[in-house]
């Protein structure tokens, strides 16, 4: 279906809110829908005519999990993907409805508590030596440093005692020509460098970074069309744009391109030249963002695009300037899957906990972009996504039980550090509020990009927690909406590199 472009982002917001309200206002007495359901052994709770007891249990469920609502959304055409999606739904529903529970302690609403000790123990285990087959992900070692440090911080653990160990571990990964490789002797790469810089930031170890060499190396990956390659001679995609601008801003590197940067020969003088336009070219006919111009829209890239634009200027300036914000808003709103309540990465595909961050993290940025009065806090902007549903998905379906627990993509998968980190970040987006201060300066006197430093976090009220069926003790720490770091760490880095000289 072609997208209709709309003049005003607020029109789209209104329309989405009306749709959401329509769903919320469905009559709670869904008797007709119950009678229509055929018994199909699909694992869906209450197949066939529900008994009285089942009707009572059903009455306690949020509306999006009630049988009548579930069947409102159904694909006519059966494909391998719809079958896979149905299986995922069948695996999730008993956990979502409490019909089946993992071995997890329940809160007073009957939803599992956040299994903090288990997830922390799992993340600690991810810092040990791995068995031989893991050599395949040797180039991703910096990601394990970031996922573990960020995940533990989001759980509220102080990770500063890892500083010396991390600094000595990443020292051989830093190349004399600038940047970090994924492993010993590997070329510098935007992803590995981003992960290393973020991990070092969480433990207070950033002074080991050779900033001047980093600036030179980033000059070699900046392209004449405005984007960034992931490494010298590697693919140009939107991860590079987000990773590079994060590194430049956190470390307060000069925005001017180094004298030897090849993009200079095309007339570019700054890292930000043609960047917003290049990000804009990644938006697809669907309204979402592809990894590069002409690629399929994917939620992970939507976050990279929005975060990159939120670094180069205030979100309410740069996002509507370079993107069709209403089209993106519609696309993002369609990514929350029903009945699971988590997010999918792209049209038609399966719910996956990591998108709790990649898509879930877009809302803070989009809501700031669409805030009607950017100088005020943006809390008046209503959600067009369902926080309670995401929280329920993460706590009921994505927590591995046990001593070394961890979080997982979905019930049929095993936990890993990546999904643990981004599930916790997603939980933080859902459980906390983030405000952009539109009255704050977007440039420092020396020219540093300041927009990403203008965020504050706010805790949910008791009333919200009750509405989401969350107990205060299960709320995670606030995660910076652009840099995906603890808020306090970003404050520290801002000051640490205030003086941008080499
Ligand atoms: C598809 O995988 C996934 C992608 C095309 C994008 C993956 C990118 C990221 C997760 C983040 C990149 C960001 C940075 C900062 C490095 P799939 O087909 O296995 O999954 P799907 O079915 O859910 O789409
Ligand atoms: K996936
Ligand atoms: Zn995933």
PDB file of N, CA and C in Angstrom, residues 234-326:
ATOM      1  N   UNK A 234      35.246  -0.812   3.297  1.00  0.00           N
ATOM      2  CA  UNK A 234      34.094  -1.651   3.674  1.00  0.00           C
ATOM      3  C   UNK A 234      32.782  -0.979   3.261  1.00  0.00           C
ATOM      4  N   UNK A 235      31.654  -1.620   3.623  1.00  0.00           N
ATOM      5  CA  UNK A 235      30.348  -1.106   3.232  1.00  0.00           C
ATOM      6  C   UNK A 235      30.034   0.230   3.896  1.00  0.00           C
ATOM      7  N   UNK A 236      29.282   1.045   3.156  1.00  0.00           N
ATOM      8  CA  UNK A 236      28.811   2.325   3.701  1.00  0.00           C
ATOM      9  C   UNK A 236      27.384   2.105   4.170  1.00  0.00           C
ATOM     10  N   UNK A 237      27.132   2.221   5.468  1.00  0.00           N
ATOM     11  CA  UNK A 237      25.745   2.099   5.931  1.00  0.00           C
ATOM     12  C   UNK A 237      25.497   2.957   7.159  1.00  0.00           C
ATOM     13  N   UNK A 238      24.246   2.970   7.563  1.00  0.00           N
ATOM     14  CA  UNK A 238      23.818   3.940   8.566  1.00  0.00           C
ATOM     15  C   UNK A 238      24.363   3.631   9.961  1.00  0.00           C
ATOM     16  N   UNK A 239      24.802   2.401  10.181  1.00  0.00           N
ATOM     17  CA  UNK A 239      25.494   2.128  11.445  1.00  0.00           C
ATOM     18  C   UNK A 239      26.738   3.001  11.528  1.00  0.00           C
ATOM     19  N   UNK A 240      27.461   3.103  10.397  1.00  0.00           N
ATOM     20  CA  UNK A 240      28.691   3.898  10.358  1.00  0.00           C
ATOM     21  C   UNK A 240      28.419   5.350  10.720  1.00  0.00           C
ATOM     22  N   UNK A 241      27.316   5.897  10.202  1.00  0.00           N
ATOM     23  CA  UNK A 241      26.984   7.301  10.464  1.00  0.00           C
ATOM     24  C   UNK A 241      26.711   7.510  11.957  1.00  0.00           C
ATOM     25  N   UNK A 242      25.942   6.596  12.552  1.00  0.00           N
ATOM     26  CA  UNK A 242      25.620   6.718  13.984  1.00  0.00           C
ATOM     27  C   UNK A 242      26.860   6.464  14.847  1.00  0.00           C
ATOM     28  N   UNK A 243      27.603   5.409  14.524  1.00  0.00           N
ATOM     29  CA  UNK A 243      28.781   5.072  15.338  1.00  0.00           C
ATOM     30  C   UNK A 243      29.813   6.201  15.269  1.00  0.00           C
ATOM     31  N   UNK A 244      30.097   6.698  14.063  1.00  0.00           N
ATOM     32  CA  UNK A 244      31.118   7.736  13.911  1.00  0.00           C
ATOM     33  C   UNK A 244      30.715   9.006  14.650  1.00  0.00           C
ATOM     34  N   UNK A 245      29.446   9.420  14.506  1.00  0.00           N
ATOM     35  CA  UNK A 245      29.037  10.669  15.164  1.00  0.00           C
ATOM     36  C   UNK A 245      28.989  10.521  16.685  1.00  0.00           C
ATOM     37  N   UNK A 246      28.701   9.318  17.155  1.00  0.00           N
ATOM     38  CA  UNK A 246      28.748   9.064  18.605  1.00  0.00           C
ATOM     39  C   UNK A 246      30.175   9.220  19.129  1.00  0.00           C
ATOM     40  N   UNK A 247      31.121   8.625  18.414  1.00  0.00           N
ATOM     41  CA  UNK A 247      32.525   8.676  18.836  1.00  0.00           C
ATOM     42  C   UNK A 247      33.027  10.122  18.821  1.00  0.00           C
ATOM     43  N   UNK A 248      32.741  10.828  17.726  1.00  0.00           N
ATOM     44  CA  UNK A 248      33.199  12.224  17.579  1.00  0.00           C
ATOM     45  C   UNK A 248      32.656  13.085  18.709  1.00  0.00           C
ATOM     46  N   UNK A 249      31.370  12.896  19.036  1.00  0.00           N
ATOM     47  CA  UNK A 249      30.718  13.759  20.010  1.00  0.00           C
ATOM     48  C   UNK A 249      31.148  13.428  21.438  1.00  0.00           C
ATOM     49  N   UNK A 250      31.186  12.148  21.764  1.00  0.00           N
ATOM     50  CA  UNK A 250      31.596  11.784  23.129  1.00  0.00           C
ATOM     51  C   UNK A 250      33.035  12.238  23.379  1.00  0.00           C
ATOM     52  N   UNK A 251      33.928  12.008  22.403  1.00  0.00           N
ATOM     53  CA  UNK A 251      35.348  12.328  22.603  1.00  0.00           C
ATOM     54  C   UNK A 251      35.670  13.786  22.263  1.00  0.00           C
ATOM     55  N   UNK A 252      34.654  14.551  21.844  1.00  0.00           N
ATOM     56  CA  UNK A 252      34.835  15.952  21.429  1.00  0.00           C
ATOM     57  C   UNK A 252      35.999  16.081  20.437  1.00  0.00           C
ATOM     58  N   UNK A 253      35.923  15.323  19.352  1.00  0.00           N
ATOM     59  CA  UNK A 253      36.916  15.444  18.279  1.00  0.00           C
ATOM     60  C   UNK A 253      36.515  16.630  17.407  1.00  0.00           C
ATOM     61  N   UNK A 254      37.484  17.257  16.719  1.00  0.00           N
ATOM     62  CA  UNK A 254      37.114  18.386  15.852  1.00  0.00           C
ATOM     63  C   UNK A 254      36.138  17.929  14.766  1.00  0.00           C
ATOM     64  N   UNK A 255      35.179  18.800  14.446  1.00  0.00           N
ATOM     65  CA  UNK A 255      34.230  18.470  13.369  1.00  0.00           C
ATOM     66  C   UNK A 255      34.855  18.661  11.991  1.00  0.00           C
ATOM     67  N   UNK A 256      35.906  19.490  11.918  1.00  0.00           N
ATOM     68  CA  UNK A 256      36.577  19.669  10.622  1.00  0.00           C
ATOM     69  C   UNK A 256      37.217  18.357  10.213  1.00  0.00           C
ATOM     70  N   UNK A 257      37.127  18.060   8.940  1.00  0.00           N
ATOM     71  CA  UNK A 257      37.785  16.852   8.446  1.00  0.00           C
ATOM     72  C   UNK A 257      39.292  17.026   8.528  1.00  0.00           C
ATOM     73  N   UNK A 258      40.019  15.952   8.819  1.00  0.00           N
ATOM     74  CA  UNK A 258      41.487  16.048   8.797  1.00  0.00           C
ATOM     75  C   UNK A 258      41.957  16.465   7.394  1.00  0.00           C
ATOM     76  N   UNK A 259      43.121  17.108   7.297  1.00  0.00           N
ATOM     77  CA  UNK A 259      43.581  17.628   6.000  1.00  0.00           C
ATOM     78  C   UNK A 259      43.679  16.549   4.930  1.00  0.00           C
ATOM     79  N   UNK A 260      43.984  15.315   5.346  1.00  0.00           N
ATOM     80  CA  UNK A 260      44.184  14.250   4.354  1.00  0.00           C
ATOM     81  C   UNK A 260      42.908  13.448   4.054  1.00  0.00           C
ATOM     82  N   UNK A 261      41.744  13.860   4.593  1.00  0.00           N
ATOM     83  CA  UNK A 261      40.494  13.102   4.350  1.00  0.00           C
ATOM     84  C   UNK A 261      40.127  13.180   2.867  1.00  0.00           C
ATOM     85  N   UNK A 262      39.806  12.024   2.274  1.00  0.00           N
ATOM     86  CA  UNK A 262      39.548  12.001   0.826  1.00  0.00           C
ATOM     87  C   UNK A 262      38.277  12.770   0.463  1.00  0.00           C
ATOM     88  N   UNK A 263      37.304  12.859   1.399  1.00  0.00           N
ATOM     89  CA  UNK A 263      36.058  13.588   1.101  1.00  0.00           C
ATOM     90  C   UNK A 263      36.326  15.074   0.847  1.00  0.00           C
ATOM     91  N   UNK A 264      37.482  15.543   1.302  1.00  0.00           N
ATOM     92  CA  UNK A 264      37.831  16.951   1.046  1.00  0.00           C
ATOM     93  C   UNK A 264      37.931  17.243  -0.444  1.00  0.00           C
ATOM     94  N   UNK A 265      38.385  16.250  -1.201  1.00  0.00           N
ATOM     95  CA  UNK A 265      38.548  16.494  -2.638  1.00  0.00           C
ATOM     96  C   UNK A 265      37.192  16.666  -3.333  1.00  0.00           C
ATOM     97  N   UNK A 266      36.084  16.263  -2.639  1.00  0.00           N
ATOM     98  CA  UNK A 266      34.742  16.469  -3.194  1.00  0.00           C
ATOM     99  C   UNK A 266      34.123  17.752  -2.642  1.00  0.00           C
ATOM    100  N   UNK A 267      34.916  18.518  -1.910  1.00  0.00           N
ATOM    101  CA  UNK A 267      34.442  19.814  -1.416  1.00  0.00           C
ATOM    102  C   UNK A 267      33.920  19.787   0.010  1.00  0.00           C
ATOM    103  N   UNK A 268      33.944  18.623   0.679  1.00  0.00           N
ATOM    104  CA  UNK A 268      33.467  18.554   2.063  1.00  0.00           C
ATOM    105  C   UNK A 268      34.553  19.069   3.002  1.00  0.00           C
ATOM    106  N   UNK A 269      34.155  19.745   4.045  1.00  0.00           N
ATOM    107  CA  UNK A 269      35.132  20.231   5.028  1.00  0.00           C
ATOM    108  C   UNK A 269      34.833  19.717   6.436  1.00  0.00           C
ATOM    109  N   UNK A 270      33.593  19.215   6.662  1.00  0.00           N
ATOM    110  CA  UNK A 270      33.189  18.813   8.017  1.00  0.00           C
ATOM    111  C   UNK A 270      32.620  17.393   8.014  1.00  0.00           C
ATOM    112  N   UNK A 271      32.723  16.729   9.157  1.00  0.00           N
ATOM    113  CA  UNK A 271      32.130  15.397   9.302  1.00  0.00           C
ATOM    114  C   UNK A 271      30.614  15.427   9.105  1.00  0.00           C
ATOM    115  N   UNK A 272      30.007  16.583   9.355  1.00  0.00           N
ATOM    116  CA  UNK A 272      28.544  16.650   9.234  1.00  0.00           C
ATOM    117  C   UNK A 272      28.089  17.043   7.823  1.00  0.00           C
ATOM    118  N   UNK A 273      29.027  17.410   6.931  1.00  0.00           N
ATOM    119  CA  UNK A 273      28.618  17.817   5.586  1.00  0.00           C
ATOM    120  C   UNK A 273      27.865  16.689   4.882  1.00  0.00           C
ATOM    121  N   UNK A 274      26.708  17.029   4.310  1.00  0.00           N
ATOM    122  CA  UNK A 274      25.844  16.110   3.543  1.00  0.00           C
ATOM    123  C   UNK A 274      25.359  14.909   4.367  1.00  0.00           C
ATOM    124  N   UNK A 275      25.603  14.903   5.672  1.00  0.00           N
ATOM    125  CA  UNK A 275      25.254  13.736   6.486  1.00  0.00           C
ATOM    126  C   UNK A 275      23.739  13.596   6.657  1.00  0.00           C
ATOM    127  N   UNK A 276      23.070  14.687   7.056  1.00  0.00           N
ATOM    128  CA  UNK A 276      21.615  14.628   7.235  1.00  0.00           C
ATOM    129  C   UNK A 276      20.927  14.211   5.943  1.00  0.00           C
ATOM    130  N   UNK A 277      21.400  14.745   4.819  1.00  0.00           N
ATOM    131  CA  UNK A 277      20.813  14.398   3.520  1.00  0.00           C
ATOM    132  C   UNK A 277      21.029  12.912   3.233  1.00  0.00           C
ATOM    133  N   UNK A 278      22.225  12.411   3.562  1.00  0.00           N
ATOM    134  CA  UNK A 278      22.503  10.981   3.316  1.00  0.00           C
ATOM    135  C   UNK A 278      21.579  10.111   4.166  1.00  0.00           C
ATOM    136  N   UNK A 279      21.396  10.478   5.431  1.00  0.00           N
ATOM    137  CA  UNK A 279      20.475   9.729   6.306  1.00  0.00           C
ATOM    138  C   UNK A 279      19.070   9.764   5.704  1.00  0.00           C
ATOM    139  N   UNK A 280      18.663  10.917   5.219  1.00  0.00           N
ATOM    140  CA  UNK A 280      17.338  11.059   4.599  1.00  0.00           C
ATOM    141  C   UNK A 280      17.159  10.120   3.413  1.00  0.00           C
ATOM    142  N   UNK A 281      18.230   9.874   2.667  1.00  0.00           N
ATOM    143  CA  UNK A 281      18.153   8.983   1.500  1.00  0.00           C
ATOM    144  C   UNK A 281      17.912   7.528   1.913  1.00  0.00           C
ATOM    145  N   UNK A 282      18.129   7.206   3.186  1.00  0.00           N
ATOM    146  CA  UNK A 282      17.918   5.830   3.664  1.00  0.00           C
ATOM    147  C   UNK A 282      16.450   5.548   3.967  1.00  0.00           C
ATOM    148  N   UNK A 283      15.604   6.581   3.998  1.00  0.00           N
ATOM    149  CA  UNK A 283      14.175   6.332   4.258  1.00  0.00           C
ATOM    150  C   UNK A 283      13.547   5.699   3.020  1.00  0.00           C
ATOM    151  N   UNK A 284      12.739   4.676   3.241  1.00  0.00           N
ATOM    152  CA  UNK A 284      12.177   3.928   2.111  1.00  0.00           C
ATOM    153  C   UNK A 284      10.710   4.302   1.886  1.00  0.00           C
ATOM    154  N   UNK A 285      10.125   3.761   0.819  1.00  0.00           N
ATOM    155  CA  UNK A 285       8.713   4.001   0.497  1.00  0.00           C
ATOM    156  C   UNK A 285       7.796   3.546   1.621  1.00  0.00           C
ATOM    157  N   UNK A 286       8.321   2.606   2.486  1.00  0.00           N
ATOM    158  CA  UNK A 286       7.490   2.126   3.601  1.00  0.00           C
ATOM    159  C   UNK A 286       7.386   3.161   4.723  1.00  0.00           C
ATOM    160  N   UNK A 287       8.315   4.108   4.734  1.00  0.00           N
ATOM    161  CA  UNK A 287       8.362   5.078   5.824  1.00  0.00           C
ATOM    162  C   UNK A 287       9.476   4.775   6.807  1.00  0.00           C
ATOM    163  N   UNK A 288       9.937   3.525   6.846  1.00  0.00           N
ATOM    164  CA  UNK A 288      11.039   3.128   7.727  1.00  0.00           C
ATOM    165  C   UNK A 288      12.387   3.479   7.116  1.00  0.00           C
ATOM    166  N   UNK A 289      13.454   2.996   7.760  1.00  0.00           N
ATOM    167  CA  UNK A 289      14.805   3.367   7.359  1.00  0.00           C
ATOM    168  C   UNK A 289      15.582   2.109   6.971  1.00  0.00           C
ATOM    169  N   UNK A 290      16.206   2.126   5.821  1.00  0.00           N
ATOM    170  CA  UNK A 290      17.075   1.041   5.405  1.00  0.00           C
ATOM    171  C   UNK A 290      18.506   1.285   5.859  1.00  0.00           C
ATOM    172  N   UNK A 291      19.325   0.242   5.801  1.00  0.00           N
ATOM    173  CA  UNK A 291      20.722   0.374   6.195  1.00  0.00           C
ATOM    174  C   UNK A 291      21.502   1.311   5.285  1.00  0.00           C
ATOM    175  N   UNK A 292      21.047   1.442   4.072  1.00  0.00           N
ATOM    176  CA  UNK A 292      21.668   2.335   3.089  1.00  0.00           C
ATOM    177  C   UNK A 292      20.575   2.685   2.078  1.00  0.00           C
ATOM    178  N   UNK A 293      20.787   3.723   1.271  1.00  0.00           N
ATOM    179  CA  UNK A 293      19.756   4.070   0.287  1.00  0.00           C
ATOM    180  C   UNK A 293      19.380   2.848  -0.559  1.00  0.00           C
ATOM    181  N   UNK A 294      18.103   2.652  -0.818  1.00  0.00           N
ATOM    182  CA  UNK A 294      17.495   1.540  -1.588  1.00  0.00           C
ATOM    183  C   UNK A 294      17.326   0.231  -0.802  1.00  0.00           C
ATOM    184  N   UNK A 295      17.842   0.130   0.409  1.00  0.00           N
ATOM    185  CA  UNK A 295      17.695  -1.121   1.177  1.00  0.00           C
ATOM    186  C   UNK A 295      16.338  -1.192   1.896  1.00  0.00           C
ATOM    187  N   UNK A 296      15.972  -2.407   2.294  1.00  0.00           N
ATOM    188  CA  UNK A 296      14.705  -2.611   3.010  1.00  0.00           C
ATOM    189  C   UNK A 296      14.715  -1.923   4.381  1.00  0.00           C
ATOM    190  N   UNK A 297      13.580  -1.371   4.739  1.00  0.00           N
ATOM    191  CA  UNK A 297      13.465  -0.715   6.048  1.00  0.00           C
ATOM    192  C   UNK A 297      13.587  -1.733   7.178  1.00  0.00           C
ATOM    193  N   UNK A 298      14.327  -1.370   8.217  1.00  0.00           N
ATOM    194  CA  UNK A 298      14.518  -2.250   9.369  1.00  0.00           C
ATOM    195  C   UNK A 298      14.651  -1.408  10.639  1.00  0.00           C
ATOM    196  N   UNK A 299      14.047  -1.890  11.707  1.00  0.00           N
ATOM    197  CA  UNK A 299      13.998  -1.135  12.951  1.00  0.00           C
ATOM    198  C   UNK A 299      15.356  -0.762  13.523  1.00  0.00           C
ATOM    199  N   UNK A 300      16.329  -1.656  13.372  1.00  0.00           N
ATOM    200  CA  UNK A 300      17.655  -1.357  13.926  1.00  0.00           C
ATOM    201  C   UNK A 300      18.233  -0.110  13.253  1.00  0.00           C
ATOM    202  N   UNK A 301      17.910   0.046  11.965  1.00  0.00           N
ATOM    203  CA  UNK A 301      18.436   1.200  11.235  1.00  0.00           C
ATOM    204  C   UNK A 301      17.642   2.461  11.516  1.00  0.00           C
ATOM    205  N   UNK A 302      16.372   2.294  11.904  1.00  0.00           N
ATOM    206  CA  UNK A 302      15.582   3.467  12.296  1.00  0.00           C
ATOM    207  C   UNK A 302      16.231   4.111  13.517  1.00  0.00           C
ATOM    208  N   UNK A 303      16.657   3.262  14.471  1.00  0.00           N
ATOM    209  CA  UNK A 303      17.306   3.833  15.646  1.00  0.00           C
ATOM    210  C   UNK A 303      18.597   4.542  15.251  1.00  0.00           C
ATOM    211  N   UNK A 304      19.412   3.908  14.406  1.00  0.00           N
ATOM    212  CA  UNK A 304      20.681   4.531  14.004  1.00  0.00           C
ATOM    213  C   UNK A 304      20.429   5.892  13.356  1.00  0.00           C
ATOM    214  N   UNK A 305      19.398   5.964  12.490  1.00  0.00           N
ATOM    215  CA  UNK A 305      19.103   7.214  11.790  1.00  0.00           C
ATOM    216  C   UNK A 305      18.658   8.294  12.765  1.00  0.00           C
ATOM    217  N   UNK A 306      17.708   7.942  13.640  1.00  0.00           N
ATOM    218  CA  UNK A 306      17.173   8.938  14.573  1.00  0.00           C
ATOM    219  C   UNK A 306      18.237   9.398  15.564  1.00  0.00           C
ATOM    220  N   UNK A 307      19.053   8.452  16.029  1.00  0.00           N
ATOM    221  CA  UNK A 307      20.088   8.820  16.996  1.00  0.00           C
ATOM    222  C   UNK A 307      21.152   9.685  16.323  1.00  0.00           C
ATOM    223  N   UNK A 308      21.512   9.347  15.080  1.00  0.00           N
ATOM    224  CA  UNK A 308      22.499  10.152  14.354  1.00  0.00           C
ATOM    225  C   UNK A 308      21.972  11.577  14.166  1.00  0.00           C
ATOM    226  N   UNK A 309      20.717  11.689  13.753  1.00  0.00           N
ATOM    227  CA  UNK A 309      20.142  13.029  13.553  1.00  0.00           C
ATOM    228  C   UNK A 309      20.022  13.773  14.881  1.00  0.00           C
ATOM    229  N   UNK A 310      19.817  13.036  15.977  1.00  0.00           N
ATOM    230  CA  UNK A 310      19.700  13.674  17.291  1.00  0.00           C
ATOM    231  C   UNK A 310      21.062  14.089  17.841  1.00  0.00           C
ATOM    232  N   UNK A 311      22.125  13.671  17.184  1.00  0.00           N
ATOM    233  CA  UNK A 311      23.465  14.133  17.553  1.00  0.00           C
ATOM    234  C   UNK A 311      23.790  15.414  16.778  1.00  0.00           C
ATOM    235  N   UNK A 312      23.441  15.443  15.493  1.00  0.00           N
ATOM    236  CA  UNK A 312      23.871  16.597  14.694  1.00  0.00           C
ATOM    237  C   UNK A 312      23.039  17.848  14.955  1.00  0.00           C
ATOM    238  N   UNK A 313      21.847  17.676  15.505  1.00  0.00           N
ATOM    239  CA  UNK A 313      21.053  18.856  15.915  1.00  0.00           C
ATOM    240  C   UNK A 313      19.958  18.403  16.879  1.00  0.00           C
ATOM    241  N   UNK A 314      19.177  19.357  17.374  1.00  0.00           N
ATOM    242  CA  UNK A 314      18.046  19.011  18.246  1.00  0.00           C
ATOM    243  C   UNK A 314      17.071  18.142  17.457  1.00  0.00           C
ATOM    244  N   UNK A 315      16.493  17.101  18.084  1.00  0.00           N
ATOM    245  CA  UNK A 315      15.621  16.184  17.337  1.00  0.00           C
ATOM    246  C   UNK A 315      14.447  16.870  16.641  1.00  0.00           C
ATOM    247  N   UNK A 316      13.878  17.928  17.272  1.00  0.00           N
ATOM    248  CA  UNK A 316      12.727  18.572  16.625  1.00  0.00           C
ATOM    249  C   UNK A 316      13.156  19.422  15.432  1.00  0.00           C
ATOM    250  N   UNK A 317      14.466  19.668  15.320  1.00  0.00           N
ATOM    251  CA  UNK A 317      14.978  20.386  14.140  1.00  0.00           C
ATOM    252  C   UNK A 317      15.393  19.371  13.070  1.00  0.00           C
ATOM    253  N   UNK A 318      16.302  18.449  13.434  1.00  0.00           N
ATOM    254  CA  UNK A 318      16.935  17.609  12.413  1.00  0.00           C
ATOM    255  C   UNK A 318      16.027  16.476  11.908  1.00  0.00           C
ATOM    256  N   UNK A 319      15.178  15.921  12.760  1.00  0.00           N
ATOM    257  CA  UNK A 319      14.376  14.767  12.309  1.00  0.00           C
ATOM    258  C   UNK A 319      13.350  15.183  11.246  1.00  0.00           C
ATOM    259  N   UNK A 320      12.520  16.209  11.505  1.00  0.00           N
ATOM    260  CA  UNK A 320      11.596  16.622  10.429  1.00  0.00           C
ATOM    261  C   UNK A 320      12.303  17.243   9.229  1.00  0.00           C
ATOM    262  N   UNK A 321      13.527  17.752   9.449  1.00  0.00           N
ATOM    263  CA  UNK A 321      14.252  18.373   8.337  1.00  0.00           C
ATOM    264  C   UNK A 321      14.701  17.337   7.307  1.00  0.00           C
ATOM    265  N   UNK A 322      15.172  16.192   7.793  1.00  0.00           N
ATOM    266  CA  UNK A 322      15.767  15.221   6.874  1.00  0.00           C
ATOM    267  C   UNK A 322      14.884  14.001   6.601  1.00  0.00           C
ATOM    268  N   UNK A 323      13.863  13.794   7.447  1.00  0.00           N
ATOM    269  CA  UNK A 323      13.021  12.610   7.255  1.00  0.00           C
ATOM    270  C   UNK A 323      11.562  13.015   7.116  1.00  0.00           C
ATOM    271  N   UNK A 324      10.781  12.151   6.476  1.00  0.00           N
ATOM    272  CA  UNK A 324       9.329  12.293   6.479  1.00  0.00           C
ATOM    273  C   UNK A 324       8.879  11.695   7.819  1.00  0.00           C
ATOM    274  N   UNK A 325       8.806  12.556   8.831  1.00  0.00           N
ATOM    275  CA  UNK A 325       8.551  12.079  10.198  1.00  0.00           C
ATOM    276  C   UNK A 325       7.187  11.387  10.343  1.00  0.00           C
ATOM    277  N   UNK A 326       6.117  11.901   9.727  1.00  0.00           N
ATOM    278  CA  UNK A 326       4.832  11.193   9.853  1.00  0.00           C
ATOM    279  C   UNK A 326       4.893   9.776   9.286  1.00  0.00           C
TER     280      UNK A 326
END
